[in-house]
Amino acid sequence: MSDAVEEMGPVDYLVVEFPGNRMTGEGLPLLVDLVDRGIIRLLDLVFVRKDEDGSVSVVELADLGEEVDLSVFSGVSSGLMGQEDIDEAGAVLEPGNSAALVIYENVWAAPLAQALRRSGAQLVAGGRVPVQALLASLEAAEATPPGSGPAAA
């Protein structure tokens, strides 16, 4: 394993769908802030569009229109994302929508990841709790009076 990879934090990806190809750019300053503060490092950023006939195409930043300034992301490409990844992302999109495909390093977690690697630890599972599941669980917990749950039996 190369030294550069040994020093990296965990790497994640996101596929963010924009219904009706409507990108407002509201989240972009927040993404830039995460990068500027060293919390994440963008490795790849690709925009795709799924036409009504189901065909998926990559959209160049310059073709996204002037209402959203994406020039700060020009050239963000590590080569990790390939055509197969674009095809898989396109398969989950609804026709008539677009998406941003993002691969990023969690720079904030790099020191922890390095320490774990040095000790021989390895990640064997990972995941993300969907917000809807979290909210449902919290609502259920609030609706259950103290002392009446399964542990009280």
Short mmCIF file of C-alpha atoms in Angstrom, two decimals:
data_model
loop_
_atom_site.label_atom_id
_atom_site.label_comp_id
_atom_site.label_asym_id
_atom_site.label_seq_id
_atom_site.Cartn_x
_atom_site.Cartn_y
_atom_site.Cartn_z
CA MET A 1 0.00 0.00 0.00
CA SER A 2 1.41 3.38 -0.91
CA ASP A 3 2.24 5.98 1.74
CA ALA A 4 -0.39 8.35 0.34
CA VAL A 5 -3.16 5.80 0.80
CA GLU A 6 -1.87 4.94 4.28
CA GLU A 7 -2.28 8.59 5.26
CA MET A 8 -5.81 9.01 3.88
CA GLY A 9 -9.03 9.12 5.80
CA PRO A 10 -12.06 7.04 4.82
CA VAL A 11 -13.40 7.70 1.33
CA ASP A 12 -17.14 7.95 0.68
CA TYR A 13 -19.38 8.67 -2.26
CA LEU A 14 -22.73 10.37 -2.70
CA VAL A 15 -25.26 10.47 -5.50
CA VAL A 16 -27.46 13.54 -5.02
CA GLU A 17 -30.52 13.65 -7.29
CA PHE A 18 -32.04 16.94 -8.45
CA PRO A 19 -35.68 16.47 -9.53
CA GLY A 20 -36.50 18.16 -12.81
CA ASN A 21 -32.82 19.01 -13.35
CA ARG A 22 -33.33 21.85 -10.84
CA MET A 23 -30.06 22.77 -9.17
CA THR A 24 -30.28 25.90 -7.04
CA GLY A 25 -26.68 25.89 -5.86
CA GLU A 26 -27.79 26.43 -2.25
CA GLY A 27 -25.55 23.62 -0.97
CA LEU A 28 -22.45 24.60 -2.92
CA PRO A 29 -21.11 27.21 -0.45
CA LEU A 30 -21.45 24.61 2.31
CA LEU A 31 -19.51 22.07 0.26
CA VAL A 32 -16.79 24.64 -0.45
CA ASP A 33 -16.68 25.45 3.29
CA LEU A 34 -16.13 21.77 4.16
CA VAL A 35 -13.23 21.65 1.71
CA ASP A 36 -11.77 24.99 2.84
CA ARG A 37 -11.83 23.92 6.50
CA GLY A 38 -10.06 20.64 5.67
CA ILE A 39 -12.97 18.45 6.77
CA ILE A 40 -13.26 16.75 3.39
CA ARG A 41 -11.24 16.62 0.18
CA LEU A 42 -13.12 16.27 -3.09
CA LEU A 43 -11.65 13.51 -5.19
CA ASP A 44 -14.24 13.39 -7.98
CA LEU A 45 -17.27 15.44 -8.94
CA VAL A 46 -19.40 14.54 -11.96
CA PHE A 47 -22.83 15.78 -12.99
CA VAL A 48 -25.13 13.52 -14.99
CA ARG A 49 -28.56 13.90 -16.55
CA LYS A 50 -31.08 11.15 -17.26
CA ASP A 51 -33.31 11.93 -20.22
CA GLU A 52 -36.93 10.87 -20.51
CA ASP A 53 -35.87 7.98 -22.78
CA GLY A 54 -33.64 6.64 -19.98
CA SER A 55 -30.31 7.59 -21.55
CA VAL A 56 -27.71 8.98 -19.15
CA SER A 57 -25.12 11.56 -20.11
CA VAL A 58 -22.36 13.43 -18.34
CA VAL A 59 -22.99 17.16 -18.11
CA GLU A 60 -20.03 19.52 -18.30
CA LEU A 61 -19.87 22.19 -15.59
CA ALA A 62 -20.06 24.91 -18.22
CA ASP A 63 -23.31 23.40 -19.55
CA LEU A 64 -25.15 23.63 -16.21
CA GLY A 65 -26.09 27.25 -16.77
CA GLU A 66 -25.13 30.57 -15.28
CA GLU A 67 -27.54 30.45 -12.32
CA VAL A 68 -25.09 28.24 -10.40
CA ASP A 69 -21.36 29.07 -10.43
CA LEU A 70 -19.50 25.77 -10.36
CA SER A 71 -16.15 27.08 -11.57
CA VAL A 72 -14.58 26.39 -8.17
CA PHE A 73 -15.03 22.67 -8.90
CA SER A 74 -13.47 22.77 -12.35
CA GLY A 75 -10.90 20.00 -12.72
CA VAL A 76 -11.95 17.97 -9.67
CA SER A 77 -11.14 14.49 -10.94
CA SER A 78 -8.95 11.79 -9.41
CA GLY A 79 -9.87 9.14 -11.95
CA LEU A 80 -11.57 6.98 -9.31
CA MET A 81 -14.98 7.38 -10.95
CA GLY A 82 -15.42 5.46 -14.17
CA GLN A 83 -18.16 4.88 -16.69
CA GLU A 84 -19.48 1.91 -14.70
CA ASP A 85 -20.01 4.18 -11.69
CA ILE A 86 -21.80 6.73 -13.85
CA ASP A 87 -24.01 4.00 -15.30
CA GLU A 88 -24.88 2.68 -11.82
CA ALA A 89 -25.77 6.16 -10.60
CA GLY A 90 -27.85 6.75 -13.70
CA ALA A 91 -29.79 3.55 -13.04
CA VAL A 92 -31.15 4.92 -9.75
CA LEU A 93 -32.18 8.29 -11.19
CA GLU A 94 -35.70 9.04 -12.32
CA PRO A 95 -36.02 10.10 -15.97
CA GLY A 96 -35.92 13.88 -16.36
CA ASN A 97 -33.66 14.35 -13.33
CA SER A 98 -29.99 15.11 -12.89
CA ALA A 99 -27.47 14.22 -10.20
CA ALA A 100 -24.14 15.15 -8.71
CA LEU A 101 -21.81 12.21 -8.12
CA VAL A 102 -19.24 13.01 -5.46
CA ILE A 103 -16.30 10.99 -4.15
CA TYR A 104 -14.64 12.57 -1.13
CA GLU A 105 -12.08 11.79 1.54
CA ASN A 106 -13.04 12.35 5.17
CA VAL A 107 -9.87 14.26 6.03
CA TRP A 108 -11.10 14.81 9.61
CA ALA A 109 -10.87 11.06 10.22
CA ALA A 110 -7.40 10.52 8.72
CA PRO A 111 -5.49 10.54 12.04
CA LEU A 112 -7.88 7.96 13.51
CA ALA A 113 -7.69 5.82 10.36
CA GLN A 114 -3.88 5.97 10.43
CA ALA A 115 -3.77 4.90 14.08
CA LEU A 116 -6.14 2.03 13.45
CA ARG A 117 -4.12 0.84 10.44
CA ARG A 118 -0.89 0.96 12.46
CA SER A 119 -2.50 -1.23 15.12
CA GLY A 120 -3.61 -3.76 12.50
CA ALA A 121 -7.31 -2.92 12.72
CA GLN A 122 -9.42 -3.01 9.60
CA LEU A 123 -12.89 -1.82 8.74
CA VAL A 124 -15.17 -4.82 8.28
CA ALA A 125 -18.51 -3.07 7.89
CA GLY A 126 -19.91 0.39 7.42
CA GLY A 127 -23.11 2.13 6.54
CA ARG A 128 -25.31 5.11 7.01
CA VAL A 129 -28.54 5.43 8.97
CA PRO A 130 -31.18 7.05 6.71
CA VAL A 131 -32.61 10.24 8.22
CA GLN A 132 -36.16 8.86 7.87
CA ALA A 133 -35.26 5.78 9.95
CA LEU A 134 -33.60 7.96 12.59
CA LEU A 135 -36.64 10.25 12.84
CA ALA A 136 -39.03 7.27 13.06
CA SER A 137 -36.94 5.74 15.84
CA LEU A 138 -36.84 9.01 17.79
CA GLU A 139 -40.60 9.51 17.39
CA ALA A 140 -41.25 5.95 18.60
CA ALA A 141 -39.00 6.50 21.63
CA GLU A 142 -40.81 9.73 22.52
CA ALA A 143 -44.20 8.00 22.22
CA THR A 144 -43.22 5.19 24.61
CA PRO A 145 -43.73 6.23 28.26
CA PRO A 146 -40.71 5.56 30.51
CA GLY A 147 -40.82 2.13 32.12
CA SER A 148 -43.28 0.66 29.58
CA GLY A 149 -40.88 -0.56 26.89
CA PRO A 150 -39.74 -4.18 26.32
CA ALA A 151 -37.01 -3.87 28.97
CA ALA A 152 -39.67 -3.17 31.62
CA ALA A 153 -41.26 -6.61 31.23
#
